Short mmCIF file of C-alpha atoms in Angstrom, two decimals:
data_model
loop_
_atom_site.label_atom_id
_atom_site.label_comp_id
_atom_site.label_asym_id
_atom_site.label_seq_id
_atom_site.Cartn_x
_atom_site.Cartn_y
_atom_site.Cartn_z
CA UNK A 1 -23.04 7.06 16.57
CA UNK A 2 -23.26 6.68 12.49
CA UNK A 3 -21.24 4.19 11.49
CA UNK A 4 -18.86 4.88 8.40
CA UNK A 5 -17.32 1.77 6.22
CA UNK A 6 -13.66 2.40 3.65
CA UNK A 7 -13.85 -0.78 1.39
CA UNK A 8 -10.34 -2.21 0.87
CA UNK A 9 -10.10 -4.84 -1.61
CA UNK A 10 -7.68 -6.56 -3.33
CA UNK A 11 -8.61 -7.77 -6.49
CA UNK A 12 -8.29 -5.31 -9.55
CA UNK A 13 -6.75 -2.53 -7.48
CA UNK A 14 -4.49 0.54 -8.75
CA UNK A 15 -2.02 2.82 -7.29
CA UNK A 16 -4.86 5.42 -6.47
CA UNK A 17 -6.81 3.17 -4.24
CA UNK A 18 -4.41 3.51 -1.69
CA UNK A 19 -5.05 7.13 -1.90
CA UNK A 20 -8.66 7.18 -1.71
CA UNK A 21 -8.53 4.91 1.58
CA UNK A 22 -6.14 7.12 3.40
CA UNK A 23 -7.53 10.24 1.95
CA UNK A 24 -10.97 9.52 3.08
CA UNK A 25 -9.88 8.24 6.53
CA UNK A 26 -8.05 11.49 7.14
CA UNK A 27 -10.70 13.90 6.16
CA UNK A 28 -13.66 12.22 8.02
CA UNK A 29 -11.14 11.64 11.21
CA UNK A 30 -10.22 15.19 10.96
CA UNK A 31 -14.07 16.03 10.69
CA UNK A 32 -14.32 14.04 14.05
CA UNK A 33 -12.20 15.47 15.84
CA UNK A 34 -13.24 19.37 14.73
CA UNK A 35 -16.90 17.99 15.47
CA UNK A 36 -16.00 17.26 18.96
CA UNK A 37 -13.91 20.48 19.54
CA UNK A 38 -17.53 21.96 18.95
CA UNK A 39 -19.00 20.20 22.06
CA UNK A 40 -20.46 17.59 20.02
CA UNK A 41 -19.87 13.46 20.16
CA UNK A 42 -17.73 12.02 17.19
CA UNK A 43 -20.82 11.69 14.17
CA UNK A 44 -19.07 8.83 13.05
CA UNK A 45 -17.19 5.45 14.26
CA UNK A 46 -14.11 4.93 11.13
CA UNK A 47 -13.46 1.65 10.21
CA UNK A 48 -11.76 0.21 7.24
CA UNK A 49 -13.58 -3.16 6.39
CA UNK A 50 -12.11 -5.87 3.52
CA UNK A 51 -12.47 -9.85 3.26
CA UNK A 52 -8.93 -10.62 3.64
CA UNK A 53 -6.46 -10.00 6.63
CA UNK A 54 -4.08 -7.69 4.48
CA UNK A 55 -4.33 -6.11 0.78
CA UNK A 56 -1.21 -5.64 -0.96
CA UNK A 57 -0.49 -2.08 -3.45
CA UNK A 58 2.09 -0.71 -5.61
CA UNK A 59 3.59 -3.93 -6.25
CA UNK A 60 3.82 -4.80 -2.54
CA UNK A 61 5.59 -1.86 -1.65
CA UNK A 62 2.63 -0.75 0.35
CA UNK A 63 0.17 -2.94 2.55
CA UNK A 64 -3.41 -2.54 4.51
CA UNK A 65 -5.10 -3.99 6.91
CA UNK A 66 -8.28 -3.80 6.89
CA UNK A 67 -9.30 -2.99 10.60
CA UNK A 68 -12.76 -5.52 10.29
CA UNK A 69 -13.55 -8.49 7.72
CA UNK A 70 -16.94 -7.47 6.32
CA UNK A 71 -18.51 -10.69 7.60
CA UNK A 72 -18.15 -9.14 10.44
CA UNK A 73 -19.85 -5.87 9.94
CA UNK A 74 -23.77 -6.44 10.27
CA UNK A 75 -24.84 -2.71 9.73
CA UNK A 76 -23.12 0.31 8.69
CA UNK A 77 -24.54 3.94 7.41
CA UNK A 78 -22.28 5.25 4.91
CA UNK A 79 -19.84 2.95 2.40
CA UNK A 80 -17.22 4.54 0.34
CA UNK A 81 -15.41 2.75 -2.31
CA UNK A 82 -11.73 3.57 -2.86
CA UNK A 83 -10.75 3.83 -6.69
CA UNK A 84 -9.74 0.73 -8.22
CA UNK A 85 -7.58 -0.35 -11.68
CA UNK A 86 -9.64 1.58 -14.90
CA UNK A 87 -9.56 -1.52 -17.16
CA UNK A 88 -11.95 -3.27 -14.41
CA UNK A 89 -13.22 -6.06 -16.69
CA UNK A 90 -15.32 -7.51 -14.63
CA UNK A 91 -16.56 -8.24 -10.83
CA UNK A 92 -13.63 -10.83 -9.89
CA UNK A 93 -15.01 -13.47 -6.50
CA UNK A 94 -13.12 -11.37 -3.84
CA UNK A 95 -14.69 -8.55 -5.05
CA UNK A 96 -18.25 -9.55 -5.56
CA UNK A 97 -17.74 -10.20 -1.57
CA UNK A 98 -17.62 -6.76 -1.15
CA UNK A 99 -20.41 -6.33 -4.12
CA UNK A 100 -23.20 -8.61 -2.05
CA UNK A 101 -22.20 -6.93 0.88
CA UNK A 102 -22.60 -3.08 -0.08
CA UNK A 103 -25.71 -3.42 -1.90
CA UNK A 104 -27.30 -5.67 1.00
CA UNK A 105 -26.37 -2.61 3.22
CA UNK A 106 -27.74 0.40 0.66
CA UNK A 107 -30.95 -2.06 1.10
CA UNK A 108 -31.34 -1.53 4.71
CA UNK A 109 -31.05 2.20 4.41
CA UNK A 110 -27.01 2.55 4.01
CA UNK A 111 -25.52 5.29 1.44
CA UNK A 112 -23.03 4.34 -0.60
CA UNK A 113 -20.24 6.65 -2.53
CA UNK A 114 -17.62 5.79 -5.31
CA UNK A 115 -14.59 7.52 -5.73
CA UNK A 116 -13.41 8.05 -9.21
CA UNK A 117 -12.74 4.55 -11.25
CA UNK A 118 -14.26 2.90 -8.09
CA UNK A 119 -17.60 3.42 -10.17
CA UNK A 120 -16.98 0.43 -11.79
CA UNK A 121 -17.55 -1.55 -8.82
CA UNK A 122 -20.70 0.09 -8.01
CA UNK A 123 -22.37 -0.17 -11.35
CA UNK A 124 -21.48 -3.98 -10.74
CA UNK A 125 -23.72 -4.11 -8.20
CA UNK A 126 -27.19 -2.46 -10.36
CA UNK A 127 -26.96 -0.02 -8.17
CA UNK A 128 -26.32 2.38 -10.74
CA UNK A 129 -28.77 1.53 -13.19
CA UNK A 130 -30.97 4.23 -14.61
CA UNK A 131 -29.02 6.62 -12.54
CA UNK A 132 -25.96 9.23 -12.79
CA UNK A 133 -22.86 8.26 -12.41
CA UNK A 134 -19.52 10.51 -13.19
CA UNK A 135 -16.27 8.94 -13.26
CA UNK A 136 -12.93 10.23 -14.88
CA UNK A 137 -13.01 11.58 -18.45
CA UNK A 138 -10.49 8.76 -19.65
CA UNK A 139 -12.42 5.66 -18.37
CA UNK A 140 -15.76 7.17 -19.49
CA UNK A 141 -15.13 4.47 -23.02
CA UNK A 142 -14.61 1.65 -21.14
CA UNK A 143 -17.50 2.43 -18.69
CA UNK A 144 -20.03 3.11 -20.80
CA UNK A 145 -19.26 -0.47 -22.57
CA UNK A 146 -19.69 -2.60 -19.65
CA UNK A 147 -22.19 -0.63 -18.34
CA UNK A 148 -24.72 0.98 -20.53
CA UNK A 149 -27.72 1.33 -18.88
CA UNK A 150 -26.01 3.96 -16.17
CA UNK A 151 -26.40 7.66 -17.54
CA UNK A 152 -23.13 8.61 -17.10
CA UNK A 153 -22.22 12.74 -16.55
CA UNK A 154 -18.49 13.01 -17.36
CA UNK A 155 -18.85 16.96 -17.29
CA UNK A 156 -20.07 16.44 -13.17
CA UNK A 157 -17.69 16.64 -10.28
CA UNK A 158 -20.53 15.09 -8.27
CA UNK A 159 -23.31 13.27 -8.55
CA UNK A 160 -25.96 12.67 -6.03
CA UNK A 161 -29.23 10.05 -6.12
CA UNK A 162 -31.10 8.41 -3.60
CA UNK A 163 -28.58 7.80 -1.52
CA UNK A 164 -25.79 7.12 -4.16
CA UNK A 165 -22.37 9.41 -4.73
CA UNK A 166 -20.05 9.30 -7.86
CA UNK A 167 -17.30 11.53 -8.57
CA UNK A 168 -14.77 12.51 -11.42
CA UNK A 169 -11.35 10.94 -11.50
CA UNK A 170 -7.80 11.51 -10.20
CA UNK A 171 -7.96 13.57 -6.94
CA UNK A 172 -11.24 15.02 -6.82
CA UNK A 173 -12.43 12.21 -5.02
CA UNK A 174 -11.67 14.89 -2.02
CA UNK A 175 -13.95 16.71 -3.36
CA UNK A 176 -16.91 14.20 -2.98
CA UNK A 177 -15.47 13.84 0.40
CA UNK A 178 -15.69 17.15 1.45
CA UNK A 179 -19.39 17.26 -0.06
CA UNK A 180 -20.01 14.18 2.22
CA UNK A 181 -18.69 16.08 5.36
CA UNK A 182 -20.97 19.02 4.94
CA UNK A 183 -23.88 16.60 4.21
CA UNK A 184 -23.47 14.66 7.59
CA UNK A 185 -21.75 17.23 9.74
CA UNK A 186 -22.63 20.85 8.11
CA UNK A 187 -21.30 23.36 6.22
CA UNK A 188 -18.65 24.82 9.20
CA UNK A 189 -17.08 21.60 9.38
CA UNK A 190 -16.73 21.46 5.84
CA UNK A 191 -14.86 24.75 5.10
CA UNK A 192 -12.63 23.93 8.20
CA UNK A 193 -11.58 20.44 6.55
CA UNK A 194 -11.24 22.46 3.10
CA UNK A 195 -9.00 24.78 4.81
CA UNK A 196 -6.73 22.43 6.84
CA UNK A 197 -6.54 19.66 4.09
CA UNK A 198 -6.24 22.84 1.26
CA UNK A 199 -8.80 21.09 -0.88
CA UNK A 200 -10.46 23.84 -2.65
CA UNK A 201 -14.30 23.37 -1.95
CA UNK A 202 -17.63 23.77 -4.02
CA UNK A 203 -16.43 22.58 -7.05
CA UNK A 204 -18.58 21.55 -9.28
CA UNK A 205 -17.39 20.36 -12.67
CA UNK A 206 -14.64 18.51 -13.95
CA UNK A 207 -15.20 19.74 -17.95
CA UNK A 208 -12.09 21.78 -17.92
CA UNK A 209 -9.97 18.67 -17.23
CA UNK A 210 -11.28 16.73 -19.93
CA UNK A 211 -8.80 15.83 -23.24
CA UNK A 212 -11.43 15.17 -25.81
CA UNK A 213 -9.74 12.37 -27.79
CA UNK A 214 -12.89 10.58 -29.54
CA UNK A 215 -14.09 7.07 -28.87
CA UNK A 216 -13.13 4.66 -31.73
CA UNK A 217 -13.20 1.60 -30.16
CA UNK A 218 -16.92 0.61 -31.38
CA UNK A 219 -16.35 -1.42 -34.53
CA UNK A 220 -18.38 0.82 -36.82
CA UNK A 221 -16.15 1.63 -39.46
CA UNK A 222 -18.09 3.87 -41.33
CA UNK A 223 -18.46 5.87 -38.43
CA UNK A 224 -14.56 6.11 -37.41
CA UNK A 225 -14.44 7.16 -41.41
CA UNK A 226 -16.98 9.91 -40.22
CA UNK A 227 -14.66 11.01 -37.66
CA UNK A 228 -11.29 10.89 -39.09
CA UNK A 229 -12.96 12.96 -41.63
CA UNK A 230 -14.29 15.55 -39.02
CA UNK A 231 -10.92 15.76 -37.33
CA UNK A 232 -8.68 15.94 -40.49
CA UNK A 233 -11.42 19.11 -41.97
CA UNK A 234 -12.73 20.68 -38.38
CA UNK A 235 -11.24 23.96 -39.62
CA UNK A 236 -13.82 23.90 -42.61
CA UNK A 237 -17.23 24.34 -43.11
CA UNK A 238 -18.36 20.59 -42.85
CA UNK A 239 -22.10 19.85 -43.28
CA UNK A 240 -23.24 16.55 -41.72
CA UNK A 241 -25.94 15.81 -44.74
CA UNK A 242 -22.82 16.26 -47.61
CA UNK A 243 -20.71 13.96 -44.90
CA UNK A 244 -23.42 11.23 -45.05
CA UNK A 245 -23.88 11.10 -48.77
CA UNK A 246 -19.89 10.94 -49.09
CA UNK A 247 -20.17 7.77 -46.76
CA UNK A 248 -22.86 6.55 -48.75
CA UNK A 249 -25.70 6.27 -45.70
CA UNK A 250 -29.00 8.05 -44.90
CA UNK A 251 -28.55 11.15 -42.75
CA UNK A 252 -30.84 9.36 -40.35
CA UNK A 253 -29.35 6.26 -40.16
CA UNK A 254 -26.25 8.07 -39.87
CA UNK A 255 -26.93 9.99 -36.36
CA UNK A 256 -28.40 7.46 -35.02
CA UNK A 257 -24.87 5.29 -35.73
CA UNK A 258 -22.70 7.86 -34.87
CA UNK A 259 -24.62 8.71 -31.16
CA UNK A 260 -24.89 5.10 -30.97
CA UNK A 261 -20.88 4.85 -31.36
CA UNK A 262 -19.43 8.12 -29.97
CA UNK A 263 -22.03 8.89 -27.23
CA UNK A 264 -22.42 12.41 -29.26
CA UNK A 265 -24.08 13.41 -32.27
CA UNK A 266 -21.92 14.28 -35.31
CA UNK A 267 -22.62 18.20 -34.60
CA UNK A 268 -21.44 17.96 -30.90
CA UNK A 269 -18.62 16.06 -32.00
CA UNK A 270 -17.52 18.33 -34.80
CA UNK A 271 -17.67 20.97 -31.62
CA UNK A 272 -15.36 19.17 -29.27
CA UNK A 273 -12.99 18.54 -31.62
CA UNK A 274 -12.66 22.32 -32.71
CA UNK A 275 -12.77 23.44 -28.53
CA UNK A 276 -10.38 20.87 -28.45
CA UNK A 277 -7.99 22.38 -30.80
CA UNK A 278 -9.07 25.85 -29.19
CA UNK A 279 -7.83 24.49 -26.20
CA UNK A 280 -4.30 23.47 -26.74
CA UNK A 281 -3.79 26.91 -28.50
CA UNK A 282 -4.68 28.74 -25.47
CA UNK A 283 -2.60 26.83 -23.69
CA UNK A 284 0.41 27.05 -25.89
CA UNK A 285 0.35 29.90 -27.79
CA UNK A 286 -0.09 33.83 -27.55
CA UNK A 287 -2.43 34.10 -29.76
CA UNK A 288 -5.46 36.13 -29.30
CA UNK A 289 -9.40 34.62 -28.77
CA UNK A 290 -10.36 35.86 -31.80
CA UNK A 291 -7.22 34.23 -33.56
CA UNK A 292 -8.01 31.04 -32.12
CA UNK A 293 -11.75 31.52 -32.52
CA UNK A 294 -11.21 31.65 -36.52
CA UNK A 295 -8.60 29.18 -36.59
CA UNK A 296 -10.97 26.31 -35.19
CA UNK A 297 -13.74 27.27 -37.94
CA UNK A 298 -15.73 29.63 -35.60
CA UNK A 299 -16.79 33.19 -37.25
CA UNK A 300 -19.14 34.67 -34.48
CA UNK A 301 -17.72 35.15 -30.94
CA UNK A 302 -20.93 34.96 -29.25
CA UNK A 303 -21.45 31.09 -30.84
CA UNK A 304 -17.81 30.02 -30.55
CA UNK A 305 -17.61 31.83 -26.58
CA UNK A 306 -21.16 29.70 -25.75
CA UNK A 307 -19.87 26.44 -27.10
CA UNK A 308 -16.55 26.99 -25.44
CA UNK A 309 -18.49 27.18 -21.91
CA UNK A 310 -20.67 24.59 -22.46
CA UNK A 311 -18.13 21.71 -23.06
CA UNK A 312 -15.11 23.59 -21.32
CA UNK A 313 -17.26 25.12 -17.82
CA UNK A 314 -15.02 28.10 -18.44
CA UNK A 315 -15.37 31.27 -20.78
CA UNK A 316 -12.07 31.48 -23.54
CA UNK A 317 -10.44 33.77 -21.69
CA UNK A 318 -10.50 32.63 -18.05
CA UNK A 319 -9.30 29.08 -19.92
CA UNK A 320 -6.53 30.92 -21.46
CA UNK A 321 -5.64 32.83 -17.99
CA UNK A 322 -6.22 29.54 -16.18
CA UNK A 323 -3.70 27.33 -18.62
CA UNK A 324 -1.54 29.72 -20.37
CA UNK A 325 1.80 30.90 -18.00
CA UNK A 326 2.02 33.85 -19.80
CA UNK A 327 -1.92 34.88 -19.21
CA UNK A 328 -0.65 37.97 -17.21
CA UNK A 329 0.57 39.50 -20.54
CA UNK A 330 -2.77 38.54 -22.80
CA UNK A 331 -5.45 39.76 -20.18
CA UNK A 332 -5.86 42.70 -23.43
CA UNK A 333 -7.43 39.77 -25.78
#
């Protein structure tokens, strides 16, 4: 029997890591039990592992106990790692416990998963460096700050790399699970947890959750000129070269500033920030794609429907149906 390991720790933790531990310790019981319905042993023994006897949550309203102490727990084959508070600063002692600990056990042929913010303690450990990581949309910032040798892939639900899982934020960490349970169980298994737990399976993005809102917490202010600029004239025909001469820098020396500040260059910037605005008027308006489409700067529906998928995962008008409440009475657009 595989053995499976729920981290529970206590330092740096957020309302959702209480989630993520019970979530993930339903689903793989309930995967269990459905595996042995099927003739089979249990695949996995469920423990929850931490280094002290309880963890507090939610202001003490909630406690666990962590059913082993890790000092305890020689050899496991699969580690997940509840979610834990976004502005994770850095690898506190109780947690660097758990740190040592995991990546001793991903050395001797463990797998280890993240679930959403819970990223942050992975790419503590170097186990993430030079590799994909996603993570939710509005820690992505932060992240990539503190840890900038991970590629991070805030458009993926899922990533998965030699034996190391990362998903999006908020509840989609379910999503990883489910992925998981096919992986060590199959796909049967999988589809019966999706059904009984209602957690819609195969997804594969998380791009049509994301608010674009810019990073501007780099310290280049010529750049956060640059994109106050871009988000006060999206509407209008904005070449980059005229934008650099206004700021008074070399159009090279320009991208390379702006990718180095924003993670995008100061075309697919000017793009999220018009798909953006496209956004919110699909979802607040009845206004037609073409409407919008001209509104946000875009003349040519092929260009402004292909951008709109790339950042979005979803074409204008199945964003519109999927947002708007009144879609039923636009499906003419």
């Amino acid at each position: 029997m595989k053995h499976l390991t729920i981290l529970v720790p206590n330092i740096q933790t957020a309302n959702s890591t209480i989630a993520c531990i019970v979530g993930a310790y339903q689903i793989f019981t309930g995967a269990n039990s459905y595996w042995e319905k099927k003739g089979n042993k249990p695949l996995f023994k469920i423990e929850t592992a931490g280094v002290a006897e309880e963890s507090a949550f939610i202001n003490g309203l909630l406690t666990i106990k962590p059913q082993i102490n890790i000092s305890a727990l020689k050899k496991t084959d699969l580690v997940l790692i509840p979610s834990l508070n976004p502005e994770f600063k850095q690898a506190m002692e109780d947690n660097m416990v758990l740190i040592n600990w995991f990546r001793e056990q991903y050395k001797n042929g463990a797998e280890v998963a993240s679930m959403c913010t819970g990223a942050f303690m992975l790419a503590s450990s170097g186990l993430l460096d030079k590799r994909s990581c996603s993570i939710h949309w509005n820690s992505a910032d932060n992240f990539r700050s503190l840890f900038p040798e991970v590629q991070l892939k805030t458009e993926k639900l899922i990533t998965d790399e030699n034996g190391i899982y990362t998903n999006g934020g908020g509840y989609s960490f379910l999503n990883l699970l489910l992925y998981l349970v096919e992986k060590y169980y199959d796909r049967e298994t999988a589809i019966y947890c999706s059904k009984i737990f209602q957690v819609e399976i195969d997804r594969q993005t998380q791009s049509a959750f994301t608010i674009f809102t810019g990073q501007k917490s780099h310290g280049d202010e010529v750049i956060i000129k640059a994109q106050q600029y871009i988000e006060d004239n999206f509407n209008e025909k904005i070449s980059v070269e005229d934008l650099s001469r206004k700021l008074a820098i070399g159009r090279r020396n320009f991208d390379r500033r702006f990718i180095k500040a924003t993670g995008n260059t100061p075309i697919e910037y000017l793009q999220r920030v018009k798909i953006e605005s496209a956004k919110k008027a699909f979802e607040t308006t009845r206004k037609t794609i073409n409407e919008v489409m001209y509104e946000v700067g875009y003349s040519d529906v092929k260009a402004f429907r292909e951008v709109f998928r790339k950042i979005t995962g979803l074409s204008p008008l199945d964003y519109k149906n999927k947002y708007n409440k009144d879609a039923d009475s636009m499906l003419s657009d």
